[in-house]
Amino acid sequence: MKPLGLSRRAPAWLEDCVDSTNLVLRRMADEAADGTAVAALAQSAGRGRSGRSFLSPEGGLYLSMLLRPQLNASELPTLTAVAAVAVCRAIEALCAVRCGIKWPNDVVLQGKKICGILVESIWKDDRPCAIVGIGVNANTDAFPEELREIAGSIRQLTGQTLELEALAAALIGELDRQYELWLAERSAALAEYRARCISCGREVLVDGRRAMAEEVCEDYALLVRYDDGTRQAVRFGEVSVRGLYGYV
Ligand code: BTN
């Protein structure tokens, strides 16, 4: 593995291709320090949310970071939100765009998903540890037919080609910063997350049921109001947004 040469508390490597950067860190979790990061230029078995696979061709950047906070499982969603804010900031530091977040953690540009985030938790020595995995469609040139409506790359949408090692460094730097803030105060990223969240004020489908997304709660749940007037704070599950990703 090639070190990224960053000056920080834990090692960070760049690989040409791995099965999944989340899996690489899972295998290293016994010895790896808090903050250890692995980036790859392609993945052969990228993992997505809800047991799906995540297409990971060359042109994208795939990065995972191992975190060992004092955490109980119910706080994981807040870490996911923090990662989404960090990704937006890292991308915006490298190109002149404004990124949004589709709740809970897709990073969106011009209505297309440019990044997916998967946070997985494992137990080590009676302590939970989180693997934050980030897949950015940076310079990806083509998507299969079924993803064309949903996904886009930064290069397709802006014409700008990103230097992937610089993107890895920016992502790690922003994750480090946001993680520090989160350790001190769990709601540190809340105001920014709310400002970036494009789901609020729009019609959504919550596991297939129509509702209005009203606001992001203190714990980053999405408060929705169903057609019959009942409200629910959604913490898990699929939420599609009307007008986005082909939900019309
Ligand atoms: C999703 O949108 O479904 C989440 C996708 C998360 C993909 C990233 S790429 C880096 C890390 N390694 C993986 O195998 N998955 C995550």
CSV table of C-alpha atoms and ligand atoms in Angstrom, one decimal:
chain,number,residue,atom,x,y,z
A,1,MET,CA,0.0,0.0,0.0
A,2,LYS,CA,1.3,3.5,-0.9
A,3,PRO,CA,1.3,6.0,2.0
A,4,LEU,CA,-0.5,9.2,1.2
A,5,GLY,CA,2.1,11.2,3.0
A,6,LEU,CA,-0.2,13.2,5.2
A,7,SER,CA,0.8,14.6,8.5
A,8,ARG,CA,-1.9,13.4,10.9
A,9,ARG,CA,-2.6,11.1,13.9
A,10,ALA,CA,-2.9,7.8,11.9
A,11,PRO,CA,-1.7,6.3,8.6
A,12,ALA,CA,-3.5,6.8,5.3
A,13,TRP,CA,-2.8,4.7,2.2
A,14,LEU,CA,-3.7,4.8,-1.4
A,15,GLU,CA,-4.3,1.5,-3.4
A,16,ASP,CA,-4.9,1.0,-7.1
A,17,CYS,CA,-7.7,-1.5,-6.6
A,18,VAL,CA,-9.1,-3.4,-3.6
A,19,ASP,CA,-12.2,-5.5,-3.0
A,20,SER,CA,-13.7,-2.9,-0.7
A,21,THR,CA,-12.0,-0.2,1.4
A,22,ASN,CA,-14.5,-0.9,4.1
A,23,LEU,CA,-13.5,-4.6,4.1
A,24,VAL,CA,-9.8,-3.7,4.1
A,25,LEU,CA,-10.3,-1.8,7.3
A,26,ARG,CA,-12.5,-4.5,8.8
A,27,ARG,CA,-9.7,-6.9,8.3
A,28,MET,CA,-7.2,-4.5,9.9
A,29,ALA,CA,-9.5,-3.5,12.8
A,30,ASP,CA,-7.7,-5.5,15.4
A,31,GLU,CA,-4.5,-3.4,15.1
A,32,ALA,CA,-5.4,-0.2,13.3
A,33,ALA,CA,-5.4,3.1,15.1
A,34,ASP,CA,-8.3,5.5,15.4
A,35,GLY,CA,-8.3,7.5,12.1
A,36,THR,CA,-6.6,4.9,9.9
A,37,ALA,CA,-7.7,5.5,6.3
A,38,VAL,CA,-7.5,3.5,3.1
A,39,ALA,CA,-8.3,5.0,-0.3
A,40,ALA,CA,-8.5,3.1,-3.6
A,41,LEU,CA,-8.9,4.1,-7.3
A,42,ALA,CA,-11.2,1.2,-8.0
A,43,GLN,CA,-13.0,-1.5,-6.0
A,44,SER,CA,-14.0,-5.0,-7.2
A,45,ALA,CA,-16.6,-5.6,-4.6
A,46,GLY,CA,-17.8,-2.2,-3.4
A,47,ARG,CA,-20.5,-2.3,-0.7
A,48,GLY,CA,-23.5,0.0,-0.7
A,49,ARG,CA,-26.4,0.6,1.7
A,50,SER,CA,-29.1,-2.0,2.4
A,51,GLY,CA,-26.8,-4.9,1.3
A,52,ARG,CA,-26.5,-3.5,-2.3
A,53,SER,CA,-23.3,-3.4,-4.2
A,54,PHE,CA,-21.6,-0.1,-5.1
A,55,LEU,CA,-20.3,0.2,-8.6
A,56,SER,CA,-16.7,1.4,-8.2
A,57,PRO,CA,-14.9,1.8,-11.6
A,58,GLU,CA,-11.7,3.7,-12.2
A,59,GLY,CA,-12.3,7.5,-12.3
A,60,GLY,CA,-14.0,7.4,-8.9
A,61,LEU,CA,-12.3,7.6,-5.4
A,62,TYR,CA,-13.2,5.1,-2.7
A,63,LEU,CA,-12.1,5.9,0.8
A,64,SER,CA,-12.8,4.5,4.3
A,65,MET,CA,-11.7,5.6,7.7
A,66,LEU,CA,-11.7,3.6,10.9
A,67,LEU,CA,-13.0,5.5,14.0
A,68,ARG,CA,-13.0,4.3,17.5
A,69,PRO,CA,-15.0,6.9,19.4
A,70,GLN,CA,-16.8,6.3,22.7
A,71,LEU,CA,-20.0,5.6,20.9
A,72,ASN,CA,-23.2,3.8,21.4
A,73,ALA,CA,-24.9,2.3,18.4
A,74,SER,CA,-27.8,4.9,18.4
A,75,GLU,CA,-25.2,7.7,17.7
A,76,LEU,CA,-24.0,6.1,14.4
A,77,PRO,CA,-26.5,8.1,12.3
A,78,THR,CA,-25.0,11.3,13.5
A,79,LEU,CA,-21.6,10.2,12.4
A,80,THR,CA,-23.0,9.4,9.0
A,81,ALA,CA,-24.4,13.0,8.8
A,82,VAL,CA,-21.0,14.4,9.8
A,83,ALA,CA,-19.3,12.4,7.1
A,84,ALA,CA,-21.8,13.9,4.5
A,85,VAL,CA,-20.9,17.4,5.6
A,86,ALA,CA,-17.2,16.6,5.4
A,87,VAL,CA,-17.6,15.3,1.9
A,88,CYS,CA,-19.4,18.4,0.7
A,89,ARG,CA,-16.7,20.6,2.1
A,90,ALA,CA,-13.9,18.6,0.7
A,91,ILE,CA,-15.4,18.7,-2.8
A,92,GLU,CA,-16.1,22.4,-2.6
A,93,ALA,CA,-12.5,23.0,-1.6
A,94,LEU,CA,-11.4,21.6,-4.9
A,95,CYS,CA,-14.0,22.8,-7.3
A,96,ALA,CA,-16.4,25.7,-7.5
A,97,VAL,CA,-19.7,23.9,-6.8
A,98,ARG,CA,-22.3,23.9,-4.0
A,99,CYS,CA,-23.2,20.3,-2.9
A,100,GLY,CA,-26.4,19.3,-1.2
A,101,ILE,CA,-27.3,16.3,0.9
A,102,LYS,CA,-30.2,14.0,0.3
A,103,TRP,CA,-31.2,12.6,3.7
A,104,PRO,CA,-29.5,10.8,5.2
A,105,ASN,CA,-26.2,10.8,3.3
A,106,ASP,CA,-26.1,11.0,-0.4
A,107,VAL,CA,-24.1,13.9,-1.7
A,108,VAL,CA,-25.9,15.5,-4.6
A,109,LEU,CA,-24.9,17.9,-7.3
A,110,GLN,CA,-27.4,19.3,-9.8
A,111,GLY,CA,-29.9,16.7,-8.8
A,112,LYS,CA,-27.5,13.7,-9.3
A,113,LYS,CA,-25.9,11.5,-6.7
A,114,ILE,CA,-22.1,12.1,-6.8
A,115,CYS,CA,-21.2,10.3,-3.6
A,116,GLY,CA,-22.6,7.5,-1.4
A,117,ILE,CA,-21.6,6.9,2.2
A,118,LEU,CA,-21.8,3.7,4.1
A,119,VAL,CA,-21.0,3.6,7.8
A,120,GLU,CA,-20.6,0.1,9.3
A,121,SER,CA,-20.0,-0.7,12.9
A,122,ILE,CA,-18.1,-3.6,14.4
A,123,TRP,CA,-17.2,-4.5,18.0
A,124,LYS,CA,-13.6,-4.7,19.1
A,125,ASP,CA,-12.6,-5.2,22.6
A,126,ASP,CA,-16.1,-4.5,23.9
A,127,ARG,CA,-16.1,-1.2,22.2
A,128,PRO,CA,-17.9,-0.3,19.0
A,129,CYS,CA,-15.9,1.0,16.2
A,130,ALA,CA,-17.1,2.6,13.0
A,131,ILE,CA,-15.9,2.3,9.4
A,132,VAL,CA,-16.9,5.3,7.4
A,133,GLY,CA,-16.9,4.5,3.7
A,134,ILE,CA,-17.2,7.2,1.1
A,135,GLY,CA,-17.5,6.6,-2.7
A,136,VAL,CA,-17.1,9.7,-4.9
A,137,ASN,CA,-18.0,9.7,-8.5
A,138,ALA,CA,-15.2,12.1,-9.3
A,139,ASN,CA,-14.1,11.6,-12.9
A,140,THR,CA,-16.3,8.6,-13.7
A,141,ASP,CA,-17.2,8.8,-17.4
A,142,ALA,CA,-20.1,6.4,-17.8
A,143,PHE,CA,-22.8,4.8,-15.7
A,144,PRO,CA,-24.9,1.8,-16.6
A,145,GLU,CA,-28.3,2.5,-18.0
A,146,GLU,CA,-30.2,1.9,-14.7
A,147,LEU,CA,-28.0,4.4,-12.9
A,148,ARG,CA,-28.0,7.2,-15.5
A,149,GLU,CA,-31.0,9.0,-14.1
A,150,ILE,CA,-29.7,8.8,-10.6
A,151,ALA,CA,-26.0,9.2,-10.6
A,152,GLY,CA,-23.5,11.6,-12.2
A,153,SER,CA,-19.9,12.4,-11.8
A,154,ILE,CA,-18.3,15.7,-10.8
A,155,ARG,CA,-16.5,15.7,-14.2
A,156,GLN,CA,-19.7,15.1,-16.1
A,157,LEU,CA,-21.5,17.8,-14.3
A,158,THR,CA,-18.8,20.5,-14.1
A,159,GLY,CA,-16.3,19.6,-16.8
A,160,GLN,CA,-13.6,19.6,-14.1
A,161,THR,CA,-11.2,16.6,-13.7
A,162,LEU,CA,-10.3,16.1,-10.1
A,163,GLU,CA,-6.8,15.0,-9.1
A,164,LEU,CA,-7.7,12.0,-7.0
A,165,GLU,CA,-4.8,12.0,-4.6
A,166,ALA,CA,-5.7,15.6,-3.8
A,167,LEU,CA,-9.3,14.6,-3.3
A,168,ALA,CA,-8.3,11.8,-0.9
A,169,ALA,CA,-6.2,14.3,1.1
A,170,ALA,CA,-9.1,16.8,1.2
A,171,LEU,CA,-11.6,14.1,2.3
A,172,ILE,CA,-9.3,12.9,5.0
A,173,GLY,CA,-8.6,16.4,6.2
A,174,GLU,CA,-12.3,17.4,6.4
A,175,LEU,CA,-13.3,14.1,8.0
A,176,ASP,CA,-10.6,14.6,10.7
A,177,ARG,CA,-11.8,18.1,11.3
A,178,GLN,CA,-15.5,17.2,11.5
A,179,TYR,CA,-14.8,14.2,13.6
A,180,GLU,CA,-13.0,16.3,16.2
A,181,LEU,CA,-15.9,18.8,16.3
A,182,TRP,CA,-18.3,15.9,16.6
A,183,LEU,CA,-16.4,14.3,19.5
A,184,ALA,CA,-16.6,17.6,21.4
A,185,GLU,CA,-20.3,18.2,20.5
A,186,ARG,CA,-22.6,15.7,18.7
A,187,SER,CA,-24.6,18.4,17.1
A,188,ALA,CA,-21.7,20.5,15.8
A,189,ALA,CA,-22.5,19.8,12.2
A,190,LEU,CA,-26.3,20.1,12.6
A,191,ALA,CA,-26.8,23.6,11.3
A,192,GLU,CA,-24.7,23.0,8.3
A,193,TYR,CA,-26.4,19.6,7.6
A,194,ARG,CA,-29.8,21.3,7.8
A,195,ALA,CA,-28.7,24.0,5.4
A,196,ARG,CA,-27.4,21.5,2.9
A,197,CYS,CA,-30.3,19.0,3.2
A,198,ILE,CA,-32.3,19.1,0.0
A,199,SER,CA,-35.0,16.7,1.3
A,200,CYS,CA,-36.8,19.1,3.6
A,201,GLY,CA,-39.9,20.9,2.3
A,202,ARG,CA,-40.3,18.3,-0.4
A,203,GLU,CA,-42.6,15.4,-1.0
A,204,VAL,CA,-40.9,12.1,-0.2
A,205,LEU,CA,-41.7,8.4,-0.2
A,206,VAL,CA,-40.8,6.7,3.1
A,207,ASP,CA,-40.6,3.0,2.3
A,208,GLY,CA,-43.1,3.6,-0.4
A,209,ARG,CA,-45.5,5.8,1.7
A,210,ARG,CA,-46.1,9.4,0.6
A,211,ALA,CA,-45.2,12.2,3.1
A,212,MET,CA,-43.8,15.7,3.3
A,213,ALA,CA,-40.3,16.0,4.7
A,214,GLU,CA,-40.6,18.8,7.3
A,215,GLU,CA,-37.2,19.1,9.1
A,216,VAL,CA,-34.0,17.4,10.3
A,217,CYS,CA,-34.3,16.7,14.0
A,218,GLU,CA,-31.6,17.2,16.7
A,219,ASP,CA,-30.5,13.6,16.3
A,220,TYR,CA,-30.4,13.9,12.5
A,221,ALA,CA,-33.7,11.9,12.0
A,222,LEU,CA,-35.9,13.2,9.2
A,223,LEU,CA,-39.3,14.4,10.5
A,224,VAL,CA,-42.0,13.6,8.0
A,225,ARG,CA,-45.8,14.3,7.9
A,226,TYR,CA,-47.9,11.7,6.2
A,227,ASP,CA,-51.1,12.5,4.2
A,228,ASP,CA,-53.3,11.5,7.2
A,229,GLY,CA,-51.5,14.2,9.3
A,230,THR,CA,-49.4,11.8,11.5
A,231,ARG,CA,-45.8,12.6,11.9
A,232,GLN,CA,-42.8,10.3,12.2
A,233,ALA,CA,-39.1,10.8,12.9
A,234,VAL,CA,-37.5,8.5,10.3
A,235,ARG,CA,-34.2,7.1,11.3
A,236,PHE,CA,-33.7,4.2,9.0
A,237,GLY,CA,-35.1,3.0,5.7
A,238,GLU,CA,-35.4,4.2,2.2
A,239,VAL,CA,-36.6,7.8,1.6
A,240,SER,CA,-36.9,8.9,-2.0
A,241,VAL,CA,-37.4,12.6,-2.8
A,242,ARG,CA,-39.9,13.7,-5.4
A,243,GLY,CA,-38.1,15.2,-8.4
A,244,LEU,CA,-34.9,13.5,-7.7
A,245,TYR,CA,-33.5,10.2,-9.0
A,246,GLY,CA,-36.4,9.5,-11.2
A,247,TYR,CA,-39.2,9.8,-8.5
A,248,VAL,CA,-41.6,12.2,-10.3
B,1,BTN,C1,-24.5,3.9,-1.0
B,1,BTN,O1,-24.8,4.9,-1.6
B,1,BTN,O2,-25.2,2.8,-1.1
B,1,BTN,C2,-23.3,3.8,-0.1
B,1,BTN,C3,-22.1,3.6,-0.9
B,1,BTN,C4,-20.8,3.6,-0.2
B,1,BTN,C5,-19.6,3.2,-1.0
B,1,BTN,C6,-18.3,3.4,-0.3
B,1,BTN,S1,-16.9,3.3,-1.4
B,1,BTN,C7,-15.8,3.2,-0.1
B,1,BTN,C8,-16.4,2.3,0.9
B,1,BTN,N1,-16.1,0.9,0.5
B,1,BTN,C9,-17.2,0.2,0.2
B,1,BTN,O3,-17.2,-1.0,-0.2
B,1,BTN,N2,-18.3,1.0,0.3
B,1,BTN,C10,-17.9,2.3,0.7
